[in-house]
Tab-separated table of C-alpha atoms in Angstrom:
chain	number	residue	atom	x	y	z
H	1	UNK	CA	-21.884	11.969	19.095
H	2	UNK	CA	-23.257	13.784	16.380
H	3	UNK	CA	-22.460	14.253	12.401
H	4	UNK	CA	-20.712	16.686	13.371
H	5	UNK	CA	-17.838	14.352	14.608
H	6	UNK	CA	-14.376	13.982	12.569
H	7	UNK	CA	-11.865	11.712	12.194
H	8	UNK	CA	-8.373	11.837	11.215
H	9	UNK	CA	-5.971	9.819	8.669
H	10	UNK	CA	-2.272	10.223	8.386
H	11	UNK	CA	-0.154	8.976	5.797
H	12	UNK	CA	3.506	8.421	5.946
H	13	UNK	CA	4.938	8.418	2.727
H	14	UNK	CA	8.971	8.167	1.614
H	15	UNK	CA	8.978	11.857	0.614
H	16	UNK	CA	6.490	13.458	3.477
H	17	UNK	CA	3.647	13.335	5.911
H	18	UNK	CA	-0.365	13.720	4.828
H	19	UNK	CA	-3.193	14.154	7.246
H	20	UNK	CA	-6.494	14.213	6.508
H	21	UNK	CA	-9.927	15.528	7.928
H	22	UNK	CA	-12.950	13.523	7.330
H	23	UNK	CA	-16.842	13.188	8.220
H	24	UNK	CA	-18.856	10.503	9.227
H	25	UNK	CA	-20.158	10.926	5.817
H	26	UNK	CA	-16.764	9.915	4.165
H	27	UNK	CA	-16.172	13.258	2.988
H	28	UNK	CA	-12.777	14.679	4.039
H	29	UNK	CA	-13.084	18.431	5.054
H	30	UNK	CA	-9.192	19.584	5.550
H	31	UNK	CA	-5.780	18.457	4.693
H	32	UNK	CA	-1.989	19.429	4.907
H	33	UNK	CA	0.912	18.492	4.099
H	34	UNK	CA	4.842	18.444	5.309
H	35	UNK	CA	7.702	17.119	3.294
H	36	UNK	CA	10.105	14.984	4.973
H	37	UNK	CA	12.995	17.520	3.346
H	38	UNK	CA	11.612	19.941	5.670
H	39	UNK	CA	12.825	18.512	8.770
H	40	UNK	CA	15.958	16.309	7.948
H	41	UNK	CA	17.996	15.271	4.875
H	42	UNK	CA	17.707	11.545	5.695
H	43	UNK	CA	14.532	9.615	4.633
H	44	UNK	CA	15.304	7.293	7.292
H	45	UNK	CA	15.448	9.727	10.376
H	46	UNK	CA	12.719	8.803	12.869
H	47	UNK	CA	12.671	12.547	13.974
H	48	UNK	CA	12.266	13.702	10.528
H	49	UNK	CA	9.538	11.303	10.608
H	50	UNK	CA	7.802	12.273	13.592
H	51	UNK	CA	8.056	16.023	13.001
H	52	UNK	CA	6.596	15.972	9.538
H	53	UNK	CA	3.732	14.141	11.201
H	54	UNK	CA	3.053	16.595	13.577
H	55	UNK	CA	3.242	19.071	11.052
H	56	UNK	CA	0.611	17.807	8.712
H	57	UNK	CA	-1.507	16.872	11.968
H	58	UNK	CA	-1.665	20.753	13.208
H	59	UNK	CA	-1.902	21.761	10.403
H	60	UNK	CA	-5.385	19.784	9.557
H	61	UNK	CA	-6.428	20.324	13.263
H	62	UNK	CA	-5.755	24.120	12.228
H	63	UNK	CA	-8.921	23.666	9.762
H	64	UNK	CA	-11.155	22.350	11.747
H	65	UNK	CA	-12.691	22.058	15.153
H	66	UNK	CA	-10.352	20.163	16.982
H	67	UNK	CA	-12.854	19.262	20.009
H	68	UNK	CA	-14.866	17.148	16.992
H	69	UNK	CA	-11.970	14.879	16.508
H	70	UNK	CA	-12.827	11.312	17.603
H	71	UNK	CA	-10.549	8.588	15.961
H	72	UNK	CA	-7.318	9.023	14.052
H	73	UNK	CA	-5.489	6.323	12.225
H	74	UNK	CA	-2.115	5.942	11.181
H	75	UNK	CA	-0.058	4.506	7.547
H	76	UNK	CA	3.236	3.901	6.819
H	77	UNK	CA	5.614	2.399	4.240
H	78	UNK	CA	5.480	-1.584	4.020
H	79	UNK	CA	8.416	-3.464	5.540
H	80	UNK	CA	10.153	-0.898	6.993
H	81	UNK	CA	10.950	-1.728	10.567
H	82	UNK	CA	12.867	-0.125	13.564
H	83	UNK	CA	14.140	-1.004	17.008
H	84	UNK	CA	13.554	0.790	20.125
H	85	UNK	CA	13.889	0.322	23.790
H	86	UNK	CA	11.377	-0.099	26.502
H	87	UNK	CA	10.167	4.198	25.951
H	88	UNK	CA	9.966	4.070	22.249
H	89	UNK	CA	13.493	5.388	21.348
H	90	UNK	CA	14.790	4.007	18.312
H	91	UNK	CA	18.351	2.139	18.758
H	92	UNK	CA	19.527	2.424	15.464
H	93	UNK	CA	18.981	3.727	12.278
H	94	UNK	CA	15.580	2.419	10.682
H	95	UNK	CA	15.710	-0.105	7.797
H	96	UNK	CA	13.202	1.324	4.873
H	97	UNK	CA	10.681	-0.805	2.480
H	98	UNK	CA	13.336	-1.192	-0.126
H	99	UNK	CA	16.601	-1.932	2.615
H	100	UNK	CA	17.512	-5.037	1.706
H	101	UNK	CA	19.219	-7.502	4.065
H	102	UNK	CA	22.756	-9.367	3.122
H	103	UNK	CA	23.556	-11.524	5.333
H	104	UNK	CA	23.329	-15.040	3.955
H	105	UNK	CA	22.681	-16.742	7.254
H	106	UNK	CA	19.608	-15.122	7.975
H	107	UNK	CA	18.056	-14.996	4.223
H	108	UNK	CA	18.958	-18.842	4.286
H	109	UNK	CA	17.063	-19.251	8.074
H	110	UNK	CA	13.761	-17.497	6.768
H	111	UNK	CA	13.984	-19.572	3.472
H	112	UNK	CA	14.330	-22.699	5.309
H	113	UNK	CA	11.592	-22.170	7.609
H	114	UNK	CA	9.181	-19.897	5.853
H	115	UNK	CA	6.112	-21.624	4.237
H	116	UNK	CA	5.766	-21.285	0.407
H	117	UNK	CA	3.338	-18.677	0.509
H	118	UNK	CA	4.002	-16.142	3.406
H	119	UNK	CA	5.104	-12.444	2.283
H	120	UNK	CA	7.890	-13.343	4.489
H	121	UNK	CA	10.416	-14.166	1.690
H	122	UNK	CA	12.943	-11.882	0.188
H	123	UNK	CA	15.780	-9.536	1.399
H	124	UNK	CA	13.762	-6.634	2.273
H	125	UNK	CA	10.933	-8.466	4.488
H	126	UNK	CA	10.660	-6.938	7.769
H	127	UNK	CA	11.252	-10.535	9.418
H	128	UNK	CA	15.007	-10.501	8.207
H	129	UNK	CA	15.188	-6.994	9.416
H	130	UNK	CA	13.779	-8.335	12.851
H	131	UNK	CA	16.753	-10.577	12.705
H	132	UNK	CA	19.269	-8.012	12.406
H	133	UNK	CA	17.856	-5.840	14.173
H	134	UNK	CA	17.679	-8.368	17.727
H	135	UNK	CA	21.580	-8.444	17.854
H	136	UNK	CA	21.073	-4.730	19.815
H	137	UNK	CA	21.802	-4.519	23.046
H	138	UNK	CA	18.599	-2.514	24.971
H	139	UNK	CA	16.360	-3.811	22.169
H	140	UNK	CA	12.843	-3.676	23.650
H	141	UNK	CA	10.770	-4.057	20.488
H	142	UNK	CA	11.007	-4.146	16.681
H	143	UNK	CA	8.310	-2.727	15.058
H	144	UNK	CA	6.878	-0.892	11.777
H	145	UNK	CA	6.941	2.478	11.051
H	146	UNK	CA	3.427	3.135	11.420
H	147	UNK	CA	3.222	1.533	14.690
H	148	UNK	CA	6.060	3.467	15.652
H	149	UNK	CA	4.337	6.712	14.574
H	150	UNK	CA	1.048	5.990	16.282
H	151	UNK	CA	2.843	5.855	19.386
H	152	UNK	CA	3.536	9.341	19.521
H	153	UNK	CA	-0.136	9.371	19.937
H	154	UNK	CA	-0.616	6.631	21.951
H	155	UNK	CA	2.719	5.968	24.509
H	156	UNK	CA	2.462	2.515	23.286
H	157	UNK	CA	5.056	0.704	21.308
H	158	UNK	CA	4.082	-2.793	21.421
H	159	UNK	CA	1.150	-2.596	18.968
H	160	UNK	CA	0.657	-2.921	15.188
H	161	UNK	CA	-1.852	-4.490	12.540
H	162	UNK	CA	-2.341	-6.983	10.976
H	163	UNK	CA	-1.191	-5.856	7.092
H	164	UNK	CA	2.113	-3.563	8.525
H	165	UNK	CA	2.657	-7.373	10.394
H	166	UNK	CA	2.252	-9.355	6.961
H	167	UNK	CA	5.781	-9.315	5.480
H	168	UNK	CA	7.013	-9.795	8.827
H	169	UNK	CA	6.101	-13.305	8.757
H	170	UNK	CA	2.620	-12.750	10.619
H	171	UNK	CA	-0.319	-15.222	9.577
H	172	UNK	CA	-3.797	-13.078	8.448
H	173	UNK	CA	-5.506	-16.688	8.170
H	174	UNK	CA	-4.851	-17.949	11.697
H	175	UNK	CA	-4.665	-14.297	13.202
H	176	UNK	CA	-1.098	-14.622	15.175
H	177	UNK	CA	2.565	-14.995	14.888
H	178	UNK	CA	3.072	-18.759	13.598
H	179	UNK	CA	5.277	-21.489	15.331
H	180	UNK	CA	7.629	-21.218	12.460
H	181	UNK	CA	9.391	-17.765	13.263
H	182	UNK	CA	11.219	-18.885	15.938
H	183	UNK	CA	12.907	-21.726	14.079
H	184	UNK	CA	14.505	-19.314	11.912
H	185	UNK	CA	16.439	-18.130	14.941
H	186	UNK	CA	14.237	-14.445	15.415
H	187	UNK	CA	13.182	-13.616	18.586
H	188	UNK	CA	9.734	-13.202	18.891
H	189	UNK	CA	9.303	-11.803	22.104
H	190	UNK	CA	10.142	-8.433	20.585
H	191	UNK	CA	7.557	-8.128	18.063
H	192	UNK	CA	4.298	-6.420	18.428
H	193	UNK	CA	0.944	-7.452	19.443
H	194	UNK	CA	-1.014	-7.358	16.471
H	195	UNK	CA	-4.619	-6.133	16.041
H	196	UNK	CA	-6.936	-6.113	13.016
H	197	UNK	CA	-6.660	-2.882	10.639
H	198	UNK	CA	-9.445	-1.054	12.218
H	199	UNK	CA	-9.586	-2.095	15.562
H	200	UNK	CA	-8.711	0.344	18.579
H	201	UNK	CA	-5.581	0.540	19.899
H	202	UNK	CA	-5.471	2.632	22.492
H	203	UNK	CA	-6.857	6.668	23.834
H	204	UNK	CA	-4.698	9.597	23.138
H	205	UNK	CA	-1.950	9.898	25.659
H	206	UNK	CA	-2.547	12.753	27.696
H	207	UNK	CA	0.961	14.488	25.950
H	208	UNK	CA	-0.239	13.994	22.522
H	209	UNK	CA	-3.645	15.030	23.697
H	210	UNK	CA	-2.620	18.307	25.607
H	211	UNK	CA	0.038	19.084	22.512
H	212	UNK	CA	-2.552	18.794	19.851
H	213	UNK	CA	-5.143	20.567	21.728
H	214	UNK	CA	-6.933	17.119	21.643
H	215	UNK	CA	-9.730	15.632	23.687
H	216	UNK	CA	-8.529	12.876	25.999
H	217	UNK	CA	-11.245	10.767	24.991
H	218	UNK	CA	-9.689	10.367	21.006
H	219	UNK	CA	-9.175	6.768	20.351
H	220	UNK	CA	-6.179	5.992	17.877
H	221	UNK	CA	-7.013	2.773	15.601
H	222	UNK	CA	-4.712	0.129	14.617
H	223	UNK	CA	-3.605	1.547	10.937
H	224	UNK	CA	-1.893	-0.280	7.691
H	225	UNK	CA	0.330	-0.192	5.043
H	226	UNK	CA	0.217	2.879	2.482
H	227	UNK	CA	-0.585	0.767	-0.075
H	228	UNK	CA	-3.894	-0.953	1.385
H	229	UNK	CA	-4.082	2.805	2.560
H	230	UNK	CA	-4.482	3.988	-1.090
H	231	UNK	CA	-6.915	1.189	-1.997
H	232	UNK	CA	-9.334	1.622	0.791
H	233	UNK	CA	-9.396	5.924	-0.123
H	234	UNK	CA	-10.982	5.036	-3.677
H	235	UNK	CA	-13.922	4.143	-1.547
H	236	UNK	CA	-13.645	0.363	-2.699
H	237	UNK	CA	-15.220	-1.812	-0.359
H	238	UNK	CA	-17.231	-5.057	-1.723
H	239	UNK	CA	-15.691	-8.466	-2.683
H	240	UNK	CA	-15.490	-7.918	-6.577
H	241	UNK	CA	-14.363	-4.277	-6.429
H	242	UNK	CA	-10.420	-3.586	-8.322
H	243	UNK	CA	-8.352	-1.154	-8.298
H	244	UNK	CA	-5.635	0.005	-11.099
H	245	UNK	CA	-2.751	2.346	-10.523
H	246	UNK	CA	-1.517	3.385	-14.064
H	247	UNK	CA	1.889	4.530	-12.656
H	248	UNK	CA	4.980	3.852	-13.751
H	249	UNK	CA	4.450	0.037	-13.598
H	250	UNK	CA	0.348	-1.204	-14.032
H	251	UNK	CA	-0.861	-2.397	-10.672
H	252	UNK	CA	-4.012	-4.469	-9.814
H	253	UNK	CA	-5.757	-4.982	-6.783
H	254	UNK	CA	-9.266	-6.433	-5.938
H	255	UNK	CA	-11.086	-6.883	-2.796
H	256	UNK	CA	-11.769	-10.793	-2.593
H	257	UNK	CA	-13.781	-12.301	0.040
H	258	UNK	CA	-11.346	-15.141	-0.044
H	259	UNK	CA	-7.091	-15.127	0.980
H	260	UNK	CA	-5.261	-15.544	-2.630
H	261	UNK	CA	-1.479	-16.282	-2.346
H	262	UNK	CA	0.366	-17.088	-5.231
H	263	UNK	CA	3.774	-17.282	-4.645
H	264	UNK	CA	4.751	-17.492	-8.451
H	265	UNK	CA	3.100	-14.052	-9.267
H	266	UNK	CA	4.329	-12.541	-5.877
H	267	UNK	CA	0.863	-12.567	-4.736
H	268	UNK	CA	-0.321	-12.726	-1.148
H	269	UNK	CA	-3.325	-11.060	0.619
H	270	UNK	CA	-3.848	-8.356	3.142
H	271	UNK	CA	-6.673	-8.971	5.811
H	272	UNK	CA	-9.263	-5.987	6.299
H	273	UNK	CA	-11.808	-7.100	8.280
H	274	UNK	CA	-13.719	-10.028	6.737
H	275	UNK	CA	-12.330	-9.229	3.347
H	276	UNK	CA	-9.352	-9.862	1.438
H	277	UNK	CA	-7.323	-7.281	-0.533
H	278	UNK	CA	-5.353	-9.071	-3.373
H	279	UNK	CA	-2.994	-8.061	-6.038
H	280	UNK	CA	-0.340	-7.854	-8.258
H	281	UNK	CA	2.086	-5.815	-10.100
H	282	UNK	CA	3.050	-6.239	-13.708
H	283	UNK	CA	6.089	-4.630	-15.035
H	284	UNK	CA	4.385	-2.888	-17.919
H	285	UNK	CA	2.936	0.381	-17.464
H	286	UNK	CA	3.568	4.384	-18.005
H	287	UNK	CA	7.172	3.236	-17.792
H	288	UNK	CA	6.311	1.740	-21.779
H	289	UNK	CA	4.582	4.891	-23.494
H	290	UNK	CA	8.183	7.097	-21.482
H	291	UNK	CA	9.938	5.307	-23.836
H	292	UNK	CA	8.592	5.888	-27.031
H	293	UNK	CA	6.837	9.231	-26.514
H	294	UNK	CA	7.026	12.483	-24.463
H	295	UNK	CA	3.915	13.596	-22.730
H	296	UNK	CA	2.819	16.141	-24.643
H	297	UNK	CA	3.116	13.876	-27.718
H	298	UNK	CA	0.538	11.271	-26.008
H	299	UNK	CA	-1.930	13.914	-25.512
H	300	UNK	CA	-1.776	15.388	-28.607
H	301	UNK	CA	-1.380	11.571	-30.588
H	302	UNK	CA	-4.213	10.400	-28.218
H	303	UNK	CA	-6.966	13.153	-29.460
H	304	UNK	CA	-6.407	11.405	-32.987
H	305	UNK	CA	-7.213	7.808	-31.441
H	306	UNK	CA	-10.904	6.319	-32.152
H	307	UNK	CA	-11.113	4.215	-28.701
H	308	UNK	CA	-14.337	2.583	-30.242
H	309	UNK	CA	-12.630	0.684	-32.659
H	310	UNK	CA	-9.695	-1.953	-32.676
H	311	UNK	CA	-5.935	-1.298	-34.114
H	312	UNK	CA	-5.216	-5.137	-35.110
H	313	UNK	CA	-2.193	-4.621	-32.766
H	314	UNK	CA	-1.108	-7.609	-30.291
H	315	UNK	CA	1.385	-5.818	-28.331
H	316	UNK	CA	2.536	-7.217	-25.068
H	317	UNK	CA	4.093	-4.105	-24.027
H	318	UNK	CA	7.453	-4.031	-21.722
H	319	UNK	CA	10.351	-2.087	-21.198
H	320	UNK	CA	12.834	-5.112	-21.229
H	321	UNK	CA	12.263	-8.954	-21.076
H	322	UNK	CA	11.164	-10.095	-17.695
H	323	UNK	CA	7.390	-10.080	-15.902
H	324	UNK	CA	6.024	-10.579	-13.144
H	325	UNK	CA	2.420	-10.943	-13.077
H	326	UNK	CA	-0.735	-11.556	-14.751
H	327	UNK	CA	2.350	-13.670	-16.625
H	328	UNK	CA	5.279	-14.751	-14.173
H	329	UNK	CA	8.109	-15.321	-16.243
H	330	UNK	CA	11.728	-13.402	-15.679
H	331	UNK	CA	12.553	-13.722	-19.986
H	332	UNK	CA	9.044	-13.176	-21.181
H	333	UNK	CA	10.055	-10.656	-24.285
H	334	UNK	CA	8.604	-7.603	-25.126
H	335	UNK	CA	5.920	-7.948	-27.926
H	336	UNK	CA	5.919	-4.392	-29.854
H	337	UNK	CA	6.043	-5.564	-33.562
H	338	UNK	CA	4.801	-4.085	-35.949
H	339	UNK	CA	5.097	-0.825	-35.761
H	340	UNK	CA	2.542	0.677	-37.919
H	341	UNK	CA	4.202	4.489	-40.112
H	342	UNK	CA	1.522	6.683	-37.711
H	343	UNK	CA	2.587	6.938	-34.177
H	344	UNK	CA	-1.017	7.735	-33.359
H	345	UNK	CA	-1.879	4.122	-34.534
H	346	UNK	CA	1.320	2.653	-32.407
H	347	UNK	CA	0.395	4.553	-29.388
H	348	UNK	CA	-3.382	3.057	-29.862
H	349	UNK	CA	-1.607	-0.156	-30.265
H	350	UNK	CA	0.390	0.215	-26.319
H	351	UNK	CA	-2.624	1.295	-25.499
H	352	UNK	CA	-4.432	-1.790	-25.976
H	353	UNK	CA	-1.595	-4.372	-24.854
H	354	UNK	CA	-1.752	-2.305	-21.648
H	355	UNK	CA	-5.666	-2.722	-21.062
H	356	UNK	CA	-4.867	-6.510	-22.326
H	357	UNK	CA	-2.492	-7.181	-19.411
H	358	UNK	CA	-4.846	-5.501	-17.020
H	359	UNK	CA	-7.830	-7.637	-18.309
H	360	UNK	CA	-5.409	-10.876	-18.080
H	361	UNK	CA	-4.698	-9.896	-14.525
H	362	UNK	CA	-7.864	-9.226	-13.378
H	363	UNK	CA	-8.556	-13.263	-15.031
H	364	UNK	CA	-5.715	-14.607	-13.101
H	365	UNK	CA	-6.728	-13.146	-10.331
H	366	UNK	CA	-10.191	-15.067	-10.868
H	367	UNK	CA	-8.308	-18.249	-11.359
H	368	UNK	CA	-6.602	-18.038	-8.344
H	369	UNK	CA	-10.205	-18.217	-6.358
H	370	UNK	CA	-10.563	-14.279	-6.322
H	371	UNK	CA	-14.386	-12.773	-7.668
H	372	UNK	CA	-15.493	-11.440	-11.073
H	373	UNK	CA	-14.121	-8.165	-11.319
H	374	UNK	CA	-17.647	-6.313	-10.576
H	375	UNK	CA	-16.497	-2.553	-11.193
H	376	UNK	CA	-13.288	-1.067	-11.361
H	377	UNK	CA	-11.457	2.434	-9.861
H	378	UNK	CA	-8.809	3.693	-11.612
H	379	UNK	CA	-5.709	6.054	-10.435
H	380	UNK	CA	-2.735	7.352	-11.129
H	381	UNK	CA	-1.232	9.296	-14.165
H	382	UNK	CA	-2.462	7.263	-16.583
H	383	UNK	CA	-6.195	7.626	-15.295
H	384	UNK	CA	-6.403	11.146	-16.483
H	385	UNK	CA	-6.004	9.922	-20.189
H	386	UNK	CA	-9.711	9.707	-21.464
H	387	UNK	CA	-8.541	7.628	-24.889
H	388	UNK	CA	-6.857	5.019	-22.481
H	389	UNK	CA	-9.588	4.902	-20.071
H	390	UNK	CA	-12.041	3.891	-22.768
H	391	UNK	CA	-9.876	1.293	-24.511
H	392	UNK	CA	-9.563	-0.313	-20.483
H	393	UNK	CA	-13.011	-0.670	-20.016
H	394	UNK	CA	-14.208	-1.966	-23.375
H	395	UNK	CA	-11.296	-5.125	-22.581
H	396	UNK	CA	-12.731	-4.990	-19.151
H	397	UNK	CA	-16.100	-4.854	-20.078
H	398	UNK	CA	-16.881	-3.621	-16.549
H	399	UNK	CA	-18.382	0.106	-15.412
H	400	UNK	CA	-15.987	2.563	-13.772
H	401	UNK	CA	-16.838	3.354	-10.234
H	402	UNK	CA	-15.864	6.936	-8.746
H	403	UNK	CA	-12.432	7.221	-6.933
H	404	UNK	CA	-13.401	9.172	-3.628
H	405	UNK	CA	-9.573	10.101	-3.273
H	406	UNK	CA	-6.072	9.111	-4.216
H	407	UNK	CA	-4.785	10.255	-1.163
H	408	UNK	CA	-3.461	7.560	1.044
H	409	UNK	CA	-4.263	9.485	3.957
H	410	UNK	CA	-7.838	9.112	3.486
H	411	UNK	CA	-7.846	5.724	3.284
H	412	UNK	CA	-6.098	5.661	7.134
H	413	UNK	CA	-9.119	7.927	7.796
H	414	UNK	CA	-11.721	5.201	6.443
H	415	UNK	CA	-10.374	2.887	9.172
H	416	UNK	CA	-10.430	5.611	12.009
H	417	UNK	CA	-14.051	6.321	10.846
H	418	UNK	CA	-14.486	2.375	11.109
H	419	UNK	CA	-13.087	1.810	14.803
H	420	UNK	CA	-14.989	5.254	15.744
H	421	UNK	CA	-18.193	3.497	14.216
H	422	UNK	CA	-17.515	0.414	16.362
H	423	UNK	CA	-16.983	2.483	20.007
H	424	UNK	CA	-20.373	3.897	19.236
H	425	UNK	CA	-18.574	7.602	18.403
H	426	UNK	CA	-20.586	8.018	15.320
């Protein structure tokens, strides 16, 4: 193949459907969009689903030269799961990300028999929806959303990867589905082989192929999670590189060329590749500076802040008691006191306990066997703020690295490119 060869990433998000265009180059070329709203009024309809995909999909393919299109890789939301029969046809209503599970039998089976540090834990894990989900009659297969989703491209429904597979119990360290699963009473014959992020699934089936105007020859790559998804479109990609989303909550990830689990901190490891994606999420954040100030306050309050210098502040800023990581403690109180007579110097102050957590995070992470921080990408809201950014990386003392894209759809490109790159398509 030459240059000229593209690949294509789709993201599956909770409000819509995102599919990217990209080079061999890493650039991405086209995109569209669909929003789930669109199509249905439930978030959790597998044909809303499917038909925003293929909405966002022609209209990428639209942009481009369709007979260029080598790989395509799929995302979707972590830990949400459905069942389907032997064709693919979902048996029941899908449980999302944030579904939790109540019965008491089956959260007591997978706490039993669950080791200490697998992602497994918790009501919403997709191994106690695998439970629930099992009691179906004409249940073929329970698998992720994403897997589910690259099957309309594929005709395959037994397949996922290996970070969609994570909270499901699967073990990134040994590579398989552990012993221990079926001692909590699920089934395991109905979950998915699982392949490495990356890795090629399967061609095109000749449906999708001939409905997308498609070469029979595309190969469709095992995808991931949106999350890892949004890391891996920064362009992040050596042991030692982080990754902060300044959302509503502060979230840190860094790629580590070691597994870190840390049950305490809610901290467990996605494999891609050879490398290790780590994180954690604290509970401070944009959700802090919502309460105090309106956005056009920050920006005007923030043009009057001198990022050089230091407020004498030691704010540990939270909404209400309770955090989870660098610091895991459920009563940990907020620390906002004193509260200096300017608001510009107050803001400076969040501000600073903010980049403080971050740094602290970054440390524990360290602690925990992870690398140095070596540079650090920075998205979200609070990444457009060019006071905040330069209070962050004087407590980070690190250099910021160029975000390629925020769009999780171009990270599920990165791993088509990767699988086209590995089939000797590029």
């Amino acid at each position: 193949m030459t240059s000229r060869a593209l690949v294509i990433g789709l993201d599956m998000g909770t409000s819509g459907a995102r599919a990217v265009a990209m080079d061999a180059e890493g650039r991405v070329v086209a995109s569209a969009a669909a929003k789930l709203t669109s199509f249905s009024d439930d978030h959790r309809d597998p044909e809303g689903w499917r038909a925003a995909m293929r909405s966002a999909l022609t209209g990428a393919l639209a942009e481009i030269d369709r007979g260029a299109v080598v790989a395509i890789a799929v995302d979707g939301t972590s830990g949400t799961l459905l069942p389907v029969d032997g064709r693919g046809r979902p048996l029941a209503r899908p449980m999302m990300y944030n579904d939790p599970v109540e019965d008491a039998d089956i959260l007591k089976a997978v706490t039993e028999h669950a080791p200490r540090d697998s992602a497994a834990h918790g009501p919403t894990s997709g191994l106690t929806k695998l439970m629930v989900f099992q009691r179906i009659a004409g249940v073929e297969r329970v698998i992720h959303q994403a897997d589910w989703l690259a099957g309309q491209l594929t005709g395959r429904f037994d397949l996922s990867d290996e970070n969609n597979a994570l909270k499901t119990g699967y073990d990134p360290i040994a590579r398989r589905w552990p012993d221990w699963i079926e001692a909590t009473g699920a089934k395991t014959a109905l979950l998915p082989d699982v392949l490495p992020a990356g890795a090629t699934m399967a061609r095109i089936s000749a449906q999708a192929a001939q409905t997308y105007g498609l070469s029979p020859t595309v190969l469709i790559a095992a995808g991931t999670t949106d999350g890892c998804a949004s890391f891996l479109a920064t362009g992040a990609d050596r042991p030692g590189d982080g990754v902060s989303a300044l959302g509503t909550t502060l979230t840190v990830k860094i790629l580590s060329d070691t597994p870190l689990f840390a049950p305490d901190y809610g901290l467990y490891s996605h494999r891609i590749g050879d490398i290790w994606l780590a994180g954690g999420a604290s509970n401070s954040g944009g959700v802090v500076l919502a309460q105090h100030f309106e956005p056009e306050a920050i920006a005007a309050l923030s043009a009057r802040i001198d990022p050089e210098t230091d407020s004498g502040l030691d704010y540990y800023p939270l909404p209400k008691p309770g955090e989870r990581f660098p610091i895991s403690d459920p009563k940990l109180a907020p620390r906002m006191n004193p509260r200096p007579d300017d608001d510009a110097e107050f803001l400076k102050g969040i501000f600073e306990g903010i980049a403080g957590i971050e740094a602290l995070a970054y440390q524990r992470l360290e602690s925990l066997g992870g690398p140095k921080l070596g540079s650090i990408r920075s998205v979200g809201g609070g990444a457009k703020n060019d006071v905040w950014t330069k209070i962050r990386l004087r407590r980070l003392r690190v250099a910021a690295a160029p975000v390629l894209s925020e769009e999780a759809a171009a990270g599920a490109a990165r791993l088509a490119l990767k699988a086209a790159i590995a089939e000797g398509l590029l």
